[in-house]
PDB file of C-alpha atoms and ligand atoms in Angstrom:
ATOM      1  CA  MET G  16      98.485 119.433 149.485  1.00 56.00           C
ATOM      2  CA  PRO G  17      99.195 119.156 145.798  1.00 68.00           C
ATOM      3  CA  ASP G  18     102.665 118.630 143.576  1.00 89.00           C
ATOM      4  CA  TRP G  19     104.950 120.947 143.966  1.00 94.00           C
ATOM      5  CA  LYS G  20     106.560 122.556 141.177  1.00 93.00           C
ATOM      6  CA  PRO G  21     110.572 122.622 141.812  1.00 94.00           C
ATOM      7  CA  ILE G  22     111.716 125.947 141.269  1.00 98.00           C
ATOM      8  CA  VAL G  23     114.854 126.816 138.839  1.00 98.00           C
ATOM      9  CA  GLY G  24     116.345 129.212 141.837  1.00 98.00           C
ATOM     10  CA  LEU G  25     118.810 130.430 139.026  1.00 98.00           C
ATOM     11  CA  ALA G  26     119.905 134.388 138.673  1.00 98.00           C
ATOM     12  CA  PHE G  27     121.159 136.220 135.374  1.00 98.00           C
ATOM     13  CA  ASN G  28     122.661 139.309 134.323  1.00 98.00           C
ATOM     14  CA  GLN G  29     120.356 140.517 130.701  1.00 97.00           C
ATOM     15  CA  GLN G  30     122.575 138.397 128.592  1.00 95.00           C
ATOM     16  CA  GLU G  31     122.796 135.699 130.402  1.00 97.00           C
ATOM     17  CA  PHE G  32     119.081 135.326 130.272  1.00 98.00           C
ATOM     18  CA  ASP G  33     118.675 136.560 126.860  1.00 96.00           C
ATOM     19  CA  ARG G  34     121.371 133.085 126.516  1.00 96.00           C
ATOM     20  CA  TYR G  35     118.963 131.158 128.876  1.00 98.00           C
ATOM     21  CA  CYS G  36     115.401 131.804 126.826  1.00 97.00           C
ATOM     22  CA  LYS G  37     117.244 130.952 123.734  1.00 95.00           C
ATOM     23  CA  GLY G  38     117.737 127.318 125.112  1.00 96.00           C
ATOM     24  CA  LEU G  39     114.244 127.006 126.369  1.00 97.00           C
ATOM     25  CA  ASN G  40     111.719 124.785 124.317  1.00 95.00           C
ATOM     26  CA  TRP G  41     107.840 125.871 124.566  1.00 95.00           C
ATOM     27  CA  SER G  42     106.537 122.209 123.223  1.00 93.00           C
ATOM     28  CA  ALA G  43     104.383 121.434 125.845  1.00 91.00           C
ATOM     29  CA  TRP G  44     102.760 124.842 126.868  1.00 95.00           C
ATOM     30  CA  ARG G  45     102.729 127.709 125.067  1.00 96.00           C
ATOM     31  CA  PRO G  46     102.380 130.996 126.933  1.00 98.00           C
ATOM     32  CA  SER G  47     100.044 133.893 124.324  1.00 98.00           C
ATOM     33  CA  PHE G  48     101.489 137.068 126.458  1.00 98.00           C
ATOM     34  CA  ILE G  49     103.621 138.049 129.468  1.00 98.00           C
ATOM     35  CA  THR G  50     101.952 139.803 133.184  1.00 98.00           C
ATOM     36  CA  VAL G  51     103.592 142.370 134.956  1.00 98.00           C
ATOM     37  CA  HIS G  52     103.613 142.550 138.383  1.00 98.00           C
ATOM     38  CA  ASN G  53     105.029 144.235 141.960  1.00 98.00           C
ATOM     39  CA  THR G  54     106.184 142.479 144.818  1.00 98.00           C
ATOM     40  CA  ALA G  55     104.640 145.212 146.843  1.00 97.00           C
ATOM     41  CA  VAL G  56     105.593 143.379 149.485  1.00 96.00           C
ATOM     42  CA  PRO G  57     108.930 143.301 150.016  1.00 97.00           C
ATOM     43  CA  SER G  58     109.365 146.792 148.902  1.00 98.00           C
ATOM     44  CA  LEU G  59     112.681 148.024 147.457  1.00 98.00           C
ATOM     45  CA  ALA G  60     113.537 149.541 151.096  1.00 98.00           C
ATOM     46  CA  GLN G  61     112.642 145.775 152.188  1.00 98.00           C
ATOM     47  CA  ARG G  62     114.934 144.671 150.069  1.00 98.00           C
ATOM     48  CA  PRO G  63     117.934 146.810 149.887  1.00 98.00           C
ATOM     49  CA  ASN G  64     120.438 144.512 148.208  1.00 97.00           C
ATOM     50  CA  GLY G  65     117.571 143.137 146.335  1.00 98.00           C
ATOM     51  CA  PHE G  66     117.230 138.986 146.388  1.00 98.00           C
ATOM     52  CA  SER G  67     118.836 136.610 147.789  1.00 98.00           C
ATOM     53  CA  MET G  68     119.168 132.977 147.667  1.00 98.00           C
ATOM     54  CA  GLN G  69     117.729 132.346 150.578  1.00 98.00           C
ATOM     55  CA  HIS G  70     114.830 134.631 149.658  1.00 98.00           C
ATOM     56  CA  ILE G  71     114.129 132.908 147.088  1.00 98.00           C
ATOM     57  CA  ARG G  72     114.128 129.442 149.513  1.00 98.00           C
ATOM     58  CA  ASN G  73     111.994 132.138 151.322  1.00 97.00           C
ATOM     59  CA  LEU G  74     109.160 132.822 148.429  1.00 97.00           C
ATOM     60  CA  GLU G  75     109.100 129.082 147.663  1.00 97.00           C
ATOM     61  CA  GLY G  76     108.403 128.363 151.080  1.00 97.00           C
ATOM     62  CA  TYR G  77     105.641 130.861 151.379  1.00 96.00           C
ATOM     63  CA  TYR G  78     103.792 129.640 147.888  1.00 96.00           C
ATOM     64  CA  ARG G  79     103.947 126.314 149.009  1.00 95.00           C
ATOM     65  CA  GLY G  80     102.238 126.974 151.979  1.00 95.00           C
ATOM     66  CA  LEU G  81      99.124 128.506 150.255  1.00 94.00           C
ATOM     67  CA  GLY G  82      99.158 125.118 149.183  1.00 94.00           C
ATOM     68  CA  TRP G  83     100.226 126.333 145.274  1.00 95.00           C
ATOM     69  CA  ARG G  84     101.738 124.250 142.885  1.00 95.00           C
ATOM     70  CA  ALA G  85     104.108 127.121 141.554  1.00 97.00           C
ATOM     71  CA  GLY G  86     104.314 130.669 141.693  1.00 98.00           C
ATOM     72  CA  PRO G  87     105.438 133.527 139.572  1.00 98.00           C
ATOM     73  CA  HIS G  88     108.059 132.959 136.889  1.00 98.00           C
ATOM     74  CA  LEU G  89     110.327 135.091 137.707  1.00 98.00           C
ATOM     75  CA  PHE G  90     111.876 137.492 140.166  1.00 98.00           C
ATOM     76  CA  VAL G  91     113.156 140.818 139.039  1.00 98.00           C
ATOM     77  CA  ASP G  92     115.303 142.853 141.513  1.00 98.00           C
ATOM     78  CA  ASP G  93     118.016 145.756 140.408  1.00 98.00           C
ATOM     79  CA  ARG G  94     120.631 143.489 140.031  1.00 98.00           C
ATOM     80  CA  GLN G  95     119.506 140.468 138.717  1.00 98.00           C
ATOM     81  CA  ILE G  96     116.704 138.198 136.611  1.00 98.00           C
ATOM     82  CA  TRP G  97     115.797 134.651 139.016  1.00 98.00           C
ATOM     83  CA  VAL G  98     113.726 132.111 137.420  1.00 98.00           C
ATOM     84  CA  PHE G  99     111.592 130.992 139.667  1.00 98.00           C
ATOM     85  CA  THR G 100     108.625 128.938 138.392  1.00 98.00           C
ATOM     86  CA  PRO G 101     110.708 127.257 134.944  1.00 98.00           C
ATOM     87  CA  LEU G 102     109.556 129.118 132.171  1.00 98.00           C
ATOM     88  CA  THR G 103     107.926 126.459 129.680  1.00 97.00           C
ATOM     89  CA  THR G 104     105.479 125.319 132.423  1.00 97.00           C
ATOM     90  CA  THR G 105     102.234 127.024 133.549  1.00 97.00           C
ATOM     91  CA  GLY G 106     102.711 129.170 136.614  1.00 97.00           C
ATOM     92  CA  ARG G 107     100.261 131.246 139.065  1.00 97.00           C
ATOM     93  CA  HIS G 108     100.410 134.902 139.774  1.00 96.00           C
ATOM     94  CA  SER G 109      96.911 136.228 137.997  1.00 95.00           C
ATOM     95  CA  PRO G 110      93.541 133.920 138.493  1.00 95.00           C
ATOM     96  CA  GLY G 111      92.218 134.294 135.416  1.00 96.00           C
ATOM     97  CA  TRP G 112      95.480 134.087 133.371  1.00 97.00           C
ATOM     98  CA  ASN G 113      97.486 131.392 134.283  1.00 97.00           C
ATOM     99  CA  ASN G 114      97.343 128.683 131.699  1.00 97.00           C
ATOM    100  CA  VAL G 115      97.613 131.408 129.395  1.00 98.00           C
ATOM    101  CA  SER G 116     100.683 133.776 130.751  1.00 98.00           C
ATOM    102  CA  ILE G 117     104.036 134.074 132.297  1.00 98.00           C
ATOM    103  CA  GLY G 118     104.266 136.030 135.071  1.00 98.00           C
ATOM    104  CA  VAL G 119     106.545 138.830 136.021  1.00 98.00           C
ATOM    105  CA  GLU G 120     107.151 139.819 139.268  1.00 98.00           C
ATOM    106  CA  MET G 121     109.195 143.053 139.512  1.00 98.00           C
ATOM    107  CA  LEU G 122     110.578 144.060 143.452  1.00 98.00           C
ATOM    108  CA  GLY G 123     109.392 146.964 144.231  1.00 98.00           C
ATOM    109  CA  ASN G 124     105.415 148.793 145.595  1.00 98.00           C
ATOM    110  CA  TYR G 125     105.301 150.887 142.738  1.00 98.00           C
ATOM    111  CA  ASP G 126     102.095 152.876 144.189  1.00 98.00           C
ATOM    112  CA  ILE G 127     104.899 154.531 146.622  1.00 98.00           C
ATOM    113  CA  GLU G 128     108.774 153.776 144.856  1.00 98.00           C
ATOM    114  CA  ALA G 129     109.706 155.386 141.912  1.00 98.00           C
ATOM    115  CA  PHE G 130     109.893 153.681 139.056  1.00 98.00           C
ATOM    116  CA  ASN G 131     112.192 156.267 137.414  1.00 98.00           C
ATOM    117  CA  SER G 132     114.586 156.367 138.610  1.00 98.00           C
ATOM    118  CA  GLY G 133     116.766 154.828 141.318  1.00 98.00           C
ATOM    119  CA  ARG G 134     116.697 151.404 142.301  1.00 98.00           C
ATOM    120  CA  GLY G 135     113.080 151.331 140.600  1.00 98.00           C
ATOM    121  CA  LEU G 136     114.597 152.415 137.221  1.00 98.00           C
ATOM    122  CA  ALA G 137     116.833 149.622 137.429  1.00 98.00           C
ATOM    123  CA  VAL G 138     114.925 147.156 138.006  1.00 98.00           C
ATOM    124  CA  ARG G 139     112.337 148.450 135.118  1.00 98.00           C
ATOM    125  CA  ARG G 140     115.332 147.538 132.854  1.00 98.00           C
ATOM    126  CA  ASN G 141     116.072 144.594 133.912  1.00 98.00           C
ATOM    127  CA  ALA G 142     112.314 143.263 133.699  1.00 98.00           C
ATOM    128  CA  VAL G 143     112.114 145.166 130.334  1.00 98.00           C
ATOM    129  CA  ALA G 144     115.033 143.082 128.904  1.00 98.00           C
ATOM    130  CA  ALA G 145     113.756 139.944 130.597  1.00 98.00           C
ATOM    131  CA  VAL G 146     110.491 140.860 129.077  1.00 98.00           C
ATOM    132  CA  ALA G 147     112.296 141.550 125.532  1.00 98.00           C
ATOM    133  CA  SER G 148     113.980 138.096 125.301  1.00 97.00           C
ATOM    134  CA  ILE G 149     111.040 135.966 126.588  1.00 98.00           C
ATOM    135  CA  GLY G 150     108.870 137.586 124.016  1.00 97.00           C
ATOM    136  CA  ARG G 151     111.039 138.054 121.265  1.00 94.00           C
ATOM    137  CA  ARG G 152     111.468 133.888 121.728  1.00 95.00           C
ATOM    138  CA  LEU G 153     107.925 133.609 122.267  1.00 96.00           C
ATOM    139  CA  GLY G 154     107.595 135.318 119.134  1.00 95.00           C
ATOM    140  CA  LEU G 155     105.203 138.003 121.149  1.00 97.00           C
ATOM    141  CA  ASP G 156     104.103 141.414 120.087  1.00 97.00           C
ATOM    142  CA  PRO G 157     105.151 143.837 122.942  1.00 97.00           C
ATOM    143  CA  ALA G 158     101.379 145.000 122.553  1.00 98.00           C
ATOM    144  CA  THR G 159      99.781 141.513 124.391  1.00 98.00           C
ATOM    145  CA  ILE G 160     101.558 142.426 127.301  1.00 98.00           C
ATOM    146  CA  ARG G 161      99.351 142.818 130.318  1.00 98.00           C
ATOM    147  CA  LEU G 162      99.355 144.493 133.945  1.00 98.00           C
ATOM    148  CA  HIS G 163      97.726 142.284 136.353  1.00 98.00           C
ATOM    149  CA  LYS G 164      94.968 144.338 137.643  1.00 97.00           C
ATOM    150  CA  GLU G 165      93.772 144.150 134.072  1.00 97.00           C
ATOM    151  CA  ASP G 166      92.898 140.699 134.985  1.00 97.00           C
ATOM    152  CA  PRO G 167      88.894 140.853 135.289  1.00 96.00           C
ATOM    153  CA  ALA G 168      89.376 137.972 137.889  1.00 96.00           C
ATOM    154  CA  THR G 169      91.605 140.290 140.066  1.00 93.00           C
ATOM    155  CA  THR G 170      91.341 142.796 142.477  1.00 93.00           C
ATOM    156  CA  HIS G 171      94.674 143.431 143.069  1.00 93.00           C
ATOM    157  CA  ASP G 172      96.017 147.101 142.324  1.00 93.00           C
ATOM    158  CA  CYS G 173      99.519 145.602 140.511  1.00 97.00           C
ATOM    159  CA  PRO G 174     101.833 146.500 139.630  1.00 98.00           C
ATOM    160  CA  GLY G 175     101.524 149.984 141.223  1.00 97.00           C
ATOM    161  CA  HIS G 176     100.354 153.156 139.253  1.00 96.00           C
ATOM    162  CA  ASN G 177     104.153 154.341 138.613  1.00 98.00           C
ATOM    163  CA  VAL G 178     104.142 151.367 136.165  1.00 98.00           C
ATOM    164  CA  ARG G 179     102.438 153.058 133.075  1.00 98.00           C
ATOM    165  CA  LYS G 180     101.750 149.903 130.431  1.00 98.00           C
ATOM    166  CA  ASP G 181     102.374 152.686 127.258  1.00 98.00           C
ATOM    167  CA  GLU G 182     105.917 153.034 128.813  1.00 98.00           C
ATOM    168  CA  PHE G 183     106.825 149.561 129.626  1.00 98.00           C
ATOM    169  CA  ILE G 184     105.726 148.333 126.038  1.00 98.00           C
ATOM    170  CA  GLY G 185     107.545 151.565 124.424  1.00 98.00           C
ATOM    171  CA  ASP G 186     110.805 150.489 126.595  1.00 98.00           C
ATOM    172  CA  VAL G 187     110.627 146.712 125.207  1.00 98.00           C
ATOM    173  CA  ARG G 188     109.810 148.057 121.924  1.00 97.00           C
ATOM    174  CA  ALA G 189     112.924 149.694 121.598  1.00 96.00           C
ATOM    175  CA  LYS G 190     114.914 146.695 123.908  1.00 96.00           C
ATOM    176  CA  VAL G 191     113.472 144.200 121.038  1.00 93.00           C
ATOM    177  CA  ALA G 192     114.983 146.730 118.391  1.00 91.00           C
ATOM    178  CA  ALA G 193     118.351 147.159 120.047  1.00 89.00           C
ATOM    179  CA  PHE G 194     118.971 142.902 120.355  1.00 80.00           C
ATOM    180  CA  TYR G 195     117.790 143.171 116.747  1.00 74.00           C
ATOM    181  CA  ASP G 196     120.578 145.975 116.057  1.00 73.00           C
ATOM    182  CA  GLY G 197     123.328 144.713 117.979  1.00 66.00           C
ATOM    183  CA  GLU G 198     122.701 140.769 115.489  1.00 63.00           C
ATOM    184  CA  HIS G 199     123.298 143.145 112.731  1.00 55.00           C
ATOM    185  CA  ALA G 200     125.983 145.575 113.726  1.00 50.00           C
ATOM    186  CA  PRO G 201     128.763 146.270 113.154  1.00 50.00           C
ATOM    187  CA  ALA G 202     128.757 144.384 109.817  1.00 49.00           C
ATOM    188  CA  ASP G 203     125.695 143.390 107.973  1.00 48.00           C
ATOM    189  CA  PRO G 204     126.426 141.710 105.157  1.00 50.00           C
ATOM    190  CA  HIS G 205     123.071 142.109 103.383  1.00 51.00           C
ATOM    191  CA  PRO G 206     122.694 145.652 104.284  1.00 48.00           C
ATOM    192  CA  ASP G 207     119.300 146.111 101.691  1.00 51.00           C
ATOM    193  CA  ASP G 208     117.397 142.879 103.396  1.00 48.00           C
TER     194      ASP G 208
HETATM  195 ZN1   ZN K  17     100.402 140.948 140.449  1.00 76.25          ZN
END
């Protein structure tokens, strides 16, 4: 069985995750874009309180059991952002893109669960914030975000048709803009810069 990359196994809220990203250095591997997924199984209904540390450990056991060296980079639920595979190394989540892309898994089955209300909307907001934080750190244009199903090497219909790419990218753009507004508010000493 190949060497397994130990998982990070830490959970953050949006602000904590942004700070965490600022401390990372992509010197050995630099991803070109972020790929968005849904877990489908488990669905939101199957994880009424989101992921626990034990759930994350179980996922580690699952991917190791497949004989994989790593899994996706993040598991995002309605409460927090779990770091799974270290963000500064390659993961495994989309057959054609593992060497060039960070994989973000969103808890839910967005073929049948709502992505614009309730817990699905909370997952969406956390995922948008996580993608914005990583993208800002790496200097990635939100337009480069891709959905798993766009990988020509996959047959998976992921992340579900309730996740609309243009809306997701728009959310990330707004989040990035809000980050920058936050940095300059309330008093910008150089308002014309
Ligand atoms: Zn996927």
